[in-house]
Coordinates of C-alpha atoms in Angstrom, one line a residue:
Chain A
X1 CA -17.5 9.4 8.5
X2 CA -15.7 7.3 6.8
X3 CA -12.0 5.7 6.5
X4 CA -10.4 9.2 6.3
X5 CA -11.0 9.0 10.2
X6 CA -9.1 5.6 10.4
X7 CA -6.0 7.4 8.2
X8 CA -6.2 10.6 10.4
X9 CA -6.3 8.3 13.5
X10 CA -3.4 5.9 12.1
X11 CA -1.3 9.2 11.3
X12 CA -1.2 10.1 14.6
X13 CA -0.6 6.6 16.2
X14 CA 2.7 6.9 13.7
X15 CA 4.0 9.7 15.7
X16 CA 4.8 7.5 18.8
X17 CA 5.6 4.3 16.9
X18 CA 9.1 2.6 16.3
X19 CA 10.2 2.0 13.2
X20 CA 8.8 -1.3 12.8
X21 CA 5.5 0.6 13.9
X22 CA 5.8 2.9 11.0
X23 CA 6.4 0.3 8.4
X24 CA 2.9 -1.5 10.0
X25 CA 0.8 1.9 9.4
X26 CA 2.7 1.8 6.3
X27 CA 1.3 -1.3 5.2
X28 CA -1.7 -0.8 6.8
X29 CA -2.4 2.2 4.4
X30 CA -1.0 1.0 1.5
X31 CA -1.5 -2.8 0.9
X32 CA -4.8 -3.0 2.9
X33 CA -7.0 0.2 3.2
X34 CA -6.1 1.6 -0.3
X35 CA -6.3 -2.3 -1.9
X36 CA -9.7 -2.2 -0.4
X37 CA -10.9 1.1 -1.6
X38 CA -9.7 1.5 -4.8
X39 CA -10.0 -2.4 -5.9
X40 CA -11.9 -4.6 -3.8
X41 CA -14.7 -3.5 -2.5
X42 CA -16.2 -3.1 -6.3
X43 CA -15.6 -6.9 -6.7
X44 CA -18.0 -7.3 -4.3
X45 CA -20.2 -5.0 -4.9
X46 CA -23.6 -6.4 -7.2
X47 CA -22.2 -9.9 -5.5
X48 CA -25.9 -10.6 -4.6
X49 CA -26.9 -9.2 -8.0
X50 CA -24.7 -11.6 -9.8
X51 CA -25.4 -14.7 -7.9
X52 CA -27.6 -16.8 -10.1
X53 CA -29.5 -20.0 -8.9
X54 CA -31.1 -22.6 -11.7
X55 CA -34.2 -22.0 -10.8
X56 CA -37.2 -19.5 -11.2
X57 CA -38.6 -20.9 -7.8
X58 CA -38.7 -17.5 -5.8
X59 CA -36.8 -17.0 -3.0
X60 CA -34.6 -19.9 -3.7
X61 CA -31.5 -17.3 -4.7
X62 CA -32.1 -15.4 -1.3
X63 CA -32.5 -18.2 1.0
X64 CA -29.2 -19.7 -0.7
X65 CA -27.2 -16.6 -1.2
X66 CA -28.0 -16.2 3.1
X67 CA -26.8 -19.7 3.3
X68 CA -23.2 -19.7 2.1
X69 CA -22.6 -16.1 2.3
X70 CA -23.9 -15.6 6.3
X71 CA -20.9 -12.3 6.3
X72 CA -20.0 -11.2 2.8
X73 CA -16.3 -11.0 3.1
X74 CA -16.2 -7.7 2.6
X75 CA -17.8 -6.7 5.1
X76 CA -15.4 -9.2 7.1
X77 CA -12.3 -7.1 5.7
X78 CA -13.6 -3.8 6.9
X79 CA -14.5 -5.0 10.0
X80 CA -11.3 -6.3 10.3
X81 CA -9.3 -3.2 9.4
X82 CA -11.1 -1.3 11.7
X83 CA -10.6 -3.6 14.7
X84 CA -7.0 -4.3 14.1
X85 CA -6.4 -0.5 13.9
X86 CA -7.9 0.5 17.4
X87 CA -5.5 -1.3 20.0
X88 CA -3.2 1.6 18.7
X89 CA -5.8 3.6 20.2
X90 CA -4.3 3.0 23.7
X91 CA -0.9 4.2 23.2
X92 CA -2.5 7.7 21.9
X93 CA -4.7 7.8 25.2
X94 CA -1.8 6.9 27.4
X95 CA 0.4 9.8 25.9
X96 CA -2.4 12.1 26.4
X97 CA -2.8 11.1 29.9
X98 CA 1.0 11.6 30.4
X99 CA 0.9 15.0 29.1
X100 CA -2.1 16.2 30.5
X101 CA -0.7 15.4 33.8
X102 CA 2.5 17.3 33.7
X103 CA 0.4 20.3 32.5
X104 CA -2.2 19.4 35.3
X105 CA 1.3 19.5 38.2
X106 CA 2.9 22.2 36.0
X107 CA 6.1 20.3 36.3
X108 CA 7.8 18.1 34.5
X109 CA 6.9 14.3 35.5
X110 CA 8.0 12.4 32.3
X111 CA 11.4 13.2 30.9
X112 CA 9.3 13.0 27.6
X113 CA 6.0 12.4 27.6
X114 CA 5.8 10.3 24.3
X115 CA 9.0 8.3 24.9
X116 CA 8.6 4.6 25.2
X117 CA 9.2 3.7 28.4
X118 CA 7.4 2.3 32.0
X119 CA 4.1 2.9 31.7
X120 CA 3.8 3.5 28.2
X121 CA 6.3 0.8 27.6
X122 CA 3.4 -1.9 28.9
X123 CA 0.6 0.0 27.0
X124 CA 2.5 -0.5 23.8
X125 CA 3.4 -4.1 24.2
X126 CA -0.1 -4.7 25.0
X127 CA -1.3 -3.1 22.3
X128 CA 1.0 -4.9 20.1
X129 CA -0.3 -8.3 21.3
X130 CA -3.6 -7.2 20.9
X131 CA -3.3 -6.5 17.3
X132 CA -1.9 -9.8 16.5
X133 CA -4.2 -11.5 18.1
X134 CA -7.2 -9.9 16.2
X135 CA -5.5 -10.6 13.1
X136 CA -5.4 -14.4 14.2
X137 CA -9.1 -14.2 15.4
X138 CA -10.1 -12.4 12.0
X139 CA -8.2 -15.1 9.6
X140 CA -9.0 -18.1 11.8
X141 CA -13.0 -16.3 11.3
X142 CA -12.7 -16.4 7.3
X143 CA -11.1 -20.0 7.2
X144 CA -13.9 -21.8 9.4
X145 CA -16.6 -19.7 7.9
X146 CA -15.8 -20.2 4.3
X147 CA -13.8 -23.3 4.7
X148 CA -11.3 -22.3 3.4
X149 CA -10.0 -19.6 1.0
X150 CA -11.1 -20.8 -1.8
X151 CA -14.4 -19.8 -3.8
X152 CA -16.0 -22.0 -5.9
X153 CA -17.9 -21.5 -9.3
X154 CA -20.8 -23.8 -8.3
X155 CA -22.6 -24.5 -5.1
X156 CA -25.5 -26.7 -4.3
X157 CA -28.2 -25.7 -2.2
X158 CA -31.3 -27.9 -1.2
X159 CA -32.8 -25.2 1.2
X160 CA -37.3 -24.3 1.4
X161 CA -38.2 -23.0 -0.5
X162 CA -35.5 -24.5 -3.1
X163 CA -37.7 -27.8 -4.9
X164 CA -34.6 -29.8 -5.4
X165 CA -30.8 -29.4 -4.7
X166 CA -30.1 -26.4 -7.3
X167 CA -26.9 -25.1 -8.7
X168 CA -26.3 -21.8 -7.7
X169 CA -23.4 -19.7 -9.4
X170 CA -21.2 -17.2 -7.9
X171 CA -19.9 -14.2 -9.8
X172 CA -16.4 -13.2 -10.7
X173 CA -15.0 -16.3 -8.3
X174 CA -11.5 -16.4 -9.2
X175 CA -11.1 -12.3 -9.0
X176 CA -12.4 -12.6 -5.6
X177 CA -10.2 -15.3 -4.5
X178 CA -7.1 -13.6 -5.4
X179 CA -8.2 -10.8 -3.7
X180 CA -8.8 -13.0 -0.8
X181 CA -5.2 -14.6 -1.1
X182 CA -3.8 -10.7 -0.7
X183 CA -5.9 -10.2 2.5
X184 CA -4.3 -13.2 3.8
X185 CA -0.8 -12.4 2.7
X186 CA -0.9 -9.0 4.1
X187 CA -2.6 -10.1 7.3
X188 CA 0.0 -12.6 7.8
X189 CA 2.8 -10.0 6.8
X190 CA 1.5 -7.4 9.7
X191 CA 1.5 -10.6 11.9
X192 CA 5.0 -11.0 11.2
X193 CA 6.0 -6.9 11.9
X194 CA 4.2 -7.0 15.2
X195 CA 6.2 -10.1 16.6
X196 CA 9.1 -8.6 15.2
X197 CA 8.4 -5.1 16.7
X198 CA 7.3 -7.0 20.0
X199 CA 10.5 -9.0 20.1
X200 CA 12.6 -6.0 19.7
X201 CA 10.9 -3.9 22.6
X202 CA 11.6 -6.6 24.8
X203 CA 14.8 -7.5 23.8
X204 CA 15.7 -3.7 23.8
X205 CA 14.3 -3.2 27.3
X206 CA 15.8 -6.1 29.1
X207 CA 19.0 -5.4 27.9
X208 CA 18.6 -1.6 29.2
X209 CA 17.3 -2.9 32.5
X210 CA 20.5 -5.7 32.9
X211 CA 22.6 -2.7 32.0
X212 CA 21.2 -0.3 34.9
X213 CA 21.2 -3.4 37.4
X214 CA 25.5 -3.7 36.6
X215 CA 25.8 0.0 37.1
X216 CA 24.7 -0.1 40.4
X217 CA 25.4 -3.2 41.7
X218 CA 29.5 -1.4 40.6
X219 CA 28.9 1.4 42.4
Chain W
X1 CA -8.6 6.9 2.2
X2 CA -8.5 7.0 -1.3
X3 CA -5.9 7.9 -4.0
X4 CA -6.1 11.7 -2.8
X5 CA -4.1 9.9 0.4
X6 CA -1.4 8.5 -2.2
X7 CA -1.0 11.9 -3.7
X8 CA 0.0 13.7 -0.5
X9 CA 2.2 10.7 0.6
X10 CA 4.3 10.8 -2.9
X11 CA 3.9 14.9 -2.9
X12 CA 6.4 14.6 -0.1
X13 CA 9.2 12.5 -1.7
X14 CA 8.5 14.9 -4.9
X15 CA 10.5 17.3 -3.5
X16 CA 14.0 15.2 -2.9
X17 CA 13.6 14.0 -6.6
X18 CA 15.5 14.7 -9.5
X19 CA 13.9 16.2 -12.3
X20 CA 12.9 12.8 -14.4
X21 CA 11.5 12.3 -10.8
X22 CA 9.3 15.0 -10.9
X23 CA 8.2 14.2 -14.4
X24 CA 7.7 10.3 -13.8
X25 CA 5.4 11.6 -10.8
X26 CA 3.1 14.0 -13.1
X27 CA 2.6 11.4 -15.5
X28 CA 1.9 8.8 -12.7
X29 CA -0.5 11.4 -11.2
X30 CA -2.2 12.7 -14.0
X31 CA -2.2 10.1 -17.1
X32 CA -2.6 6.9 -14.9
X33 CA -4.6 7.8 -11.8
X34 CA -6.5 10.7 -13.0
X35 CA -7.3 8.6 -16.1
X36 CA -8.1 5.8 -14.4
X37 CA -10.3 7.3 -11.7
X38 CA -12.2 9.8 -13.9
X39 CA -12.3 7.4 -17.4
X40 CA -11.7 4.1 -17.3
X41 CA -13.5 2.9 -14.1
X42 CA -16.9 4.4 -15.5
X43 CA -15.8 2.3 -19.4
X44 CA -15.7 -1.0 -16.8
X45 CA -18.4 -0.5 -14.3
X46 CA -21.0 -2.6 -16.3
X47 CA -18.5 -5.0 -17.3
X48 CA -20.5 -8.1 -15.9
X49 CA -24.0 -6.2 -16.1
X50 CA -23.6 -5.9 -20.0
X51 CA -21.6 -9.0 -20.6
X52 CA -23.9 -11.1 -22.6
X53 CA -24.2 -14.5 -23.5
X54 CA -26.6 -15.9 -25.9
X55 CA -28.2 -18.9 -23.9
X56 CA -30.9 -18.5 -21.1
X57 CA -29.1 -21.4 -19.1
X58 CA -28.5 -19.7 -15.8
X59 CA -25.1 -19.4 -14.4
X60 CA -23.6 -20.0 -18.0
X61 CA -22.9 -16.1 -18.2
X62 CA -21.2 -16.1 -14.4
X63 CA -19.0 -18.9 -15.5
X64 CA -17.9 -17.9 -18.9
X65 CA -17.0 -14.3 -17.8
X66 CA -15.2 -15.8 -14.7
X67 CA -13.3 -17.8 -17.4
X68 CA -12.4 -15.3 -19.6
X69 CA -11.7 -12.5 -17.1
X70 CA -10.1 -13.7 -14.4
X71 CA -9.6 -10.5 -12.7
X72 CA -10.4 -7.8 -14.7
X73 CA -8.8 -5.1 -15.5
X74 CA -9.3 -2.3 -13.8
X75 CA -8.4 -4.0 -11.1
X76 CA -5.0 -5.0 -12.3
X77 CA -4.3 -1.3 -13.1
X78 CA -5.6 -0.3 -9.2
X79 CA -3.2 -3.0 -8.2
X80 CA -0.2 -2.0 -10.6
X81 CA -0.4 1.5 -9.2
X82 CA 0.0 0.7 -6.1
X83 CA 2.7 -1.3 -6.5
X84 CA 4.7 0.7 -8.5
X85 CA 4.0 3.9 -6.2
X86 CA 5.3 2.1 -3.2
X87 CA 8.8 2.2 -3.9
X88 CA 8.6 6.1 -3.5
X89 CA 7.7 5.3 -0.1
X90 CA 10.7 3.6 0.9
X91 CA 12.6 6.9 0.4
X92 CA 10.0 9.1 1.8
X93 CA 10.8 6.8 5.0
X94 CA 14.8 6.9 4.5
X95 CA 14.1 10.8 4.4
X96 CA 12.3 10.9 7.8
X97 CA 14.7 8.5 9.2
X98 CA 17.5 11.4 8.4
X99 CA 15.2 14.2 9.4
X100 CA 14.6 12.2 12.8
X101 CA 18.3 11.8 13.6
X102 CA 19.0 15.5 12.7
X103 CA 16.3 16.6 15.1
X104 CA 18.0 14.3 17.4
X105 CA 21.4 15.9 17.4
X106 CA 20.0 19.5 17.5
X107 CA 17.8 18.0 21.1
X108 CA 21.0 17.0 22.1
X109 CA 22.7 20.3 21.3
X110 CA 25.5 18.7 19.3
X111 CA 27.7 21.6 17.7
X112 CA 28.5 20.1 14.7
X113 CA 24.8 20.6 13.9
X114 CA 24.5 23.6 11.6
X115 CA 20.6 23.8 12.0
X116 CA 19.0 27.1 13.8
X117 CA 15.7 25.8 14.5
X118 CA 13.8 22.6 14.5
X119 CA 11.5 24.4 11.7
X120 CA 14.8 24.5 9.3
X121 CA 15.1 20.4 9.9
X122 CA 12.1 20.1 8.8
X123 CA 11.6 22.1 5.8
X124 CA 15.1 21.1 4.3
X125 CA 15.8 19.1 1.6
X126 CA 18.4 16.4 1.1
X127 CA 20.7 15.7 -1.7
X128 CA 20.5 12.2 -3.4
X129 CA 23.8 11.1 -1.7
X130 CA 25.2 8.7 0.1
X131 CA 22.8 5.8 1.6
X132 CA 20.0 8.3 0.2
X133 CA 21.6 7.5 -3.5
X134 CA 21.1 4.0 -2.7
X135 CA 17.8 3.7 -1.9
X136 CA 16.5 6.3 -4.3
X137 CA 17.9 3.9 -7.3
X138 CA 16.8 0.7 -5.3
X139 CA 13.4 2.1 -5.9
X140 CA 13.1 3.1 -9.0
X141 CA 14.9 -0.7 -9.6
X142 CA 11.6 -2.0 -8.2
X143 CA 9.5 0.3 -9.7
X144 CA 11.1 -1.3 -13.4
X145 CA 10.4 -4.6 -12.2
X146 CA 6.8 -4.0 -11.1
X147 CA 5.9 -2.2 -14.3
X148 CA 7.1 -4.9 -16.5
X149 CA 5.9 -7.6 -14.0
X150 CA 2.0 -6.2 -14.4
X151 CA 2.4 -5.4 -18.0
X152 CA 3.8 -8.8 -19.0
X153 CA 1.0 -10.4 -16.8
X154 CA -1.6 -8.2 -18.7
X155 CA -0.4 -9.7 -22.1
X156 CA -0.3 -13.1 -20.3
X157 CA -3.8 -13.5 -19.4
X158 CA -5.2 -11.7 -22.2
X159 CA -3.7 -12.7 -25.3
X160 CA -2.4 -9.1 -26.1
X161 CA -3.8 -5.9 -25.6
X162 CA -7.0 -6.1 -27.5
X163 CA -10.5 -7.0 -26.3
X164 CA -12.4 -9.4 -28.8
X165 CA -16.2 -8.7 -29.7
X166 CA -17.4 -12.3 -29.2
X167 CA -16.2 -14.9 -27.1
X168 CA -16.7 -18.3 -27.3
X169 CA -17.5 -20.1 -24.2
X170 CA -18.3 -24.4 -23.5
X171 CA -17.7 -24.2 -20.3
X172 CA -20.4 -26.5 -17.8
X173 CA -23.3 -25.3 -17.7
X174 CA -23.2 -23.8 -20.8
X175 CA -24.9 -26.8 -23.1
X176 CA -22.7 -26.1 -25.9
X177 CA -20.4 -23.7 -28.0
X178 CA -22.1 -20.4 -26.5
X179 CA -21.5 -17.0 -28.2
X180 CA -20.4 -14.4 -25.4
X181 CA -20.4 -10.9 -26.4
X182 CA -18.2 -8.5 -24.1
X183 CA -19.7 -4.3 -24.3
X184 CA -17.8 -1.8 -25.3
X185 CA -14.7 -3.8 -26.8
X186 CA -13.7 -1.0 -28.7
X187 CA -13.6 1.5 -25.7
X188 CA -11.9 -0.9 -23.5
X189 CA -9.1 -1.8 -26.3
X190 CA -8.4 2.0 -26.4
X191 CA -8.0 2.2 -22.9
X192 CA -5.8 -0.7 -22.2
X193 CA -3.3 1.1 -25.4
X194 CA -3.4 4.2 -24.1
X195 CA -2.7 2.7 -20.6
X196 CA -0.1 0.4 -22.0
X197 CA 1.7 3.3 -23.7
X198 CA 1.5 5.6 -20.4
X199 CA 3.5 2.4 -18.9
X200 CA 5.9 2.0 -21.5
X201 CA 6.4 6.2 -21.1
X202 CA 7.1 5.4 -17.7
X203 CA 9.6 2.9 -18.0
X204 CA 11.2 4.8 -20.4
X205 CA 11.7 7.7 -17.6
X206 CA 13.1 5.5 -15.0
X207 CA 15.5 3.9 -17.2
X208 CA 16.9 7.5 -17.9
X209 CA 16.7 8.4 -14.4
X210 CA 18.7 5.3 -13.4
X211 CA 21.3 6.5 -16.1
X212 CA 21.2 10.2 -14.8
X213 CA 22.0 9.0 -11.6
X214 CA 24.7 6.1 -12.4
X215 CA 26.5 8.7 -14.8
X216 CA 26.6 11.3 -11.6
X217 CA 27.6 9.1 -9.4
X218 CA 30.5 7.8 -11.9
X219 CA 31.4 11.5 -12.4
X220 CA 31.5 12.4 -8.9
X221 CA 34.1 9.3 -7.9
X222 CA 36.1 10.1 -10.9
X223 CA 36.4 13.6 -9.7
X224 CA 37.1 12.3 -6.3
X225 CA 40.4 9.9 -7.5
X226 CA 41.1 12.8 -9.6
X227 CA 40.6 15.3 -6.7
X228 CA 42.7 13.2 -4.1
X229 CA 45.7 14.1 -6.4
X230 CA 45.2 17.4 -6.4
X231 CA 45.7 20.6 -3.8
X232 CA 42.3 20.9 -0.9
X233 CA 41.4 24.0 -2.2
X234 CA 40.7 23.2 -5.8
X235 CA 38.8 20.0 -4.0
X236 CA 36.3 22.5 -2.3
X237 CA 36.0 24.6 -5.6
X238 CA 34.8 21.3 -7.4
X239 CA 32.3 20.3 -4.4
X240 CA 31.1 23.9 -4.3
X241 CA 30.6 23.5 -8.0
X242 CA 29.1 20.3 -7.9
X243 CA 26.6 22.0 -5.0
X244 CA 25.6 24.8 -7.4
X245 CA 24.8 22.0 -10.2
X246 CA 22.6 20.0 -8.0
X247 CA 20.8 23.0 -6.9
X248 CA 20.0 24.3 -10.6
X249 CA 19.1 20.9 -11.5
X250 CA 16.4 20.1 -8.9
X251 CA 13.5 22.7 -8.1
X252 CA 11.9 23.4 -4.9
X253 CA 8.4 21.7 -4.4
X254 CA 5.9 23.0 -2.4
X255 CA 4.3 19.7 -1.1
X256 CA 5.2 17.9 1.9
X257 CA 5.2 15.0 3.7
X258 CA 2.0 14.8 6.4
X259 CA 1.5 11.8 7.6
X260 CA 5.3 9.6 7.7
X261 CA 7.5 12.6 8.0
X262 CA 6.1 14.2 10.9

């Protein structure tokens, strides 16, 4: 298990997506998971390893390293990618609901089973508005957790079994903040593709429903 | 997900390439991704384990090799890959986008389609023309840009392309003038040349492929002014022609799209 399942799962999602949908998975893939994989995640990886405290009281590194670092945010990116991924999860279940079913009759209910519209129209939108709002929930998390994007060289922790307020040093700060900054950016860029796709489902739809109202109400 | 995932996404826009396509894609695959995967990440995987700085001051070490590598760069490679591979997708989507419509208008049973089967759509591959042209070269625009965006950057924060033995490093709460020595300079300055010179290879590549196709695409409006002169029939014998060419120019490719065509 691992994030081939969230690619194989996102690959499927794509097949009933707009366009703006595929340009989400798109970016998804791309600037996020592969970012992660490939680059980030060894940034973080000996992070506890490489935090050094001025001090050879022990325990003082743990206790401090707990303190400012309660979720690495690593950890905090994956947990993120994978929660942001699922909403799409409803549109696949709907459309497998919608198909089974015209099996199930043996007739044909839905003109197309995976075309957006009634039912699945709702499902979609909601899933859309779900997504965006874990994204908010997820940067909103990071910035009042770490106050902030920034990292600093140098904190100072005064903590039992510390002795004194100690300087404690973080490793490899500014590679992590820019890596941090590109989290943000592409967070805020799916934002931004989910209103948009939201926006244009609604503004399709209406304008399809006004148009069926002025048919009939000519005939 | 890992760069396997890449591979089978640019595998697909492989086969609408042009040749210096293909060969930019090889090189890509093989002398930057393989490398990089296979060599360089295990030359930087102790970077900060075996950076060393003589003083026993703690948190000296963190802070000078903060300083002096500000993001490393392995990472920077990771990240110029990336980058420069994503342009490809933009015509890997324009191709779907086609393929979509043409599925359309077979659904709809339009006669002008000249497709038997939904399985024809599907496996056939389109000619760099028309809006296709245009995004194809708008791509490998980017992908210059990008490439000498990250390789200017590289020289910017480095100093150049080699990696100095010893560092010197006063940075608080180092007490003084601390001697910092970096491991395996020599391996990482062989690395980052070899890299460096893959890049360049690679700009090189798309600068003729933006020729190849600016020179076509000159060629083919000249004969087109030229052609509106002339009778219809020798018209169709130059478009046949010009058919034939593209065909002997390009070969098939046996990957496909999975994931964005579909």
């Amino acid at each position: 298990m691992s994030w081939g399942f969230l690619r194989d799962l996102l690959s499927g999602v794509n097949k009933y997506s707009t366009g703006i949908g595929r340009i989400w998975v798109a970016v998804v893939f791309v600037f996020r998971l592969l970012v992660y994989v490939a680059a980030a995640e060894n940034i973080w990886k000996y992070e506890h390893d490489e935090f050094e405290c001025n001090i050879k009281q022990p325990g003082c590194e743990n206790v401090c390293f707990d303190h400012f670092f309660p979720v690495s945010h690593i950890r905090l990116w994956a947990l993120q990618l994978i929660i942001v991924s699922t909403p799409s999860l409803l549109v696949v279940f709907h459309v497998a609901y919608r198909e089974n079913r015209d099996k199930h009759h043996n007739q044909k209910l839905y003109r197309n089973p995976r075309e957006i519209d009634g039912g699945l129209l709702c499902t979609y939108l909601i899933s859309l508005i779900l997504k965006t709002g874990f994204e908010i929930v997820f940067l909103v998390l990071f910035y009042k957790l770490y106050n902030g994007f920034k990292i600093p060289h140098l904190v100072k922790c005064d903590i039992r079994p510390c002795p004194s307020t100690v300087d404690c040093y973080i490793s490899k700060p500014t590679e992590k903040m820019i890596f941090l900054y590109f989290l943000v950016a592409t967070s805020c860029l799916c934002i931004i593709l989910n209103i948009s796709e939201l926006s244009y489902l609604i503004f399709k739809y209406s304008i399809k429903c006004y148009l069926k109202r002025y048919m009939k109400k000519q005939q | 997900m890992d760069w396997g995932a890449l591979h089978t996404i640019l595998g697909g826009v492989n086969k609408h390439s042009t040749s210096i396509g293909k060969i930019w894609l090889t090189v890509l695959f093989i002398f930057r991704i393989m490398i990089l995967v296979v060599a360089a990440e295990r030359v930087w995987g102790d970077e900060q384990d075996d950076f060393v700085c003589n003083t026993l001051q703690p948190g000296c070490k963190n802070v000078c090799y903060d300083h002096f590598f500000p993001i490393s760069h392995i990472r920077l490679w990771a990240l110029q890959l990336i980058f420069v591979s994503t342009p490809a997708l933009l015509v890997a989507m324009h191709v779907a986008y086609r393929r979509h419509e043409k599925k359309r208008q077979f659904r709809k049973g339009d006669k002008k389609c000249e497709y038997k089967d939904i399985e024809e759509i599907r496996s056939q591959r389109f000619h760099i023309e028309g809006s296709l042209w245009w995004t194809y070269t708008g791509s490998i625009f980017f992908r210059l840009i990008f490439e000498a965006v990250f390789m200017y950057a590289f020289y910017y924060m480095y100093d150049g392309y080699q990696m100095p033995r010893l560092m010197k490093c006063s940075a608080w709460p180092c007490p003084n003038t601390v001697d910092c020595f970096v491991s395996r300079p020599t391996e990482k300055t062989v690395f980052t040349i070899f890299m460096i010179a893959v890049s360049s290879i690679c700009i090189l590549l798309n600068v003729a492929e933006l020729c190849y196709l600016l020179t076509k695409f000159f060629l083919r409006r000249s004969k087109k002014s030229g052609n509106a002169k002339q009778q219809p029939n020798h018209e169709n014998k130059e478009e046949t022609k010009q058919n034939e060419m593209n065909e002997l120019i390009s070969d098939s490719c046996q990957n496909t799209v999975i994931g964005f065509s579909s």
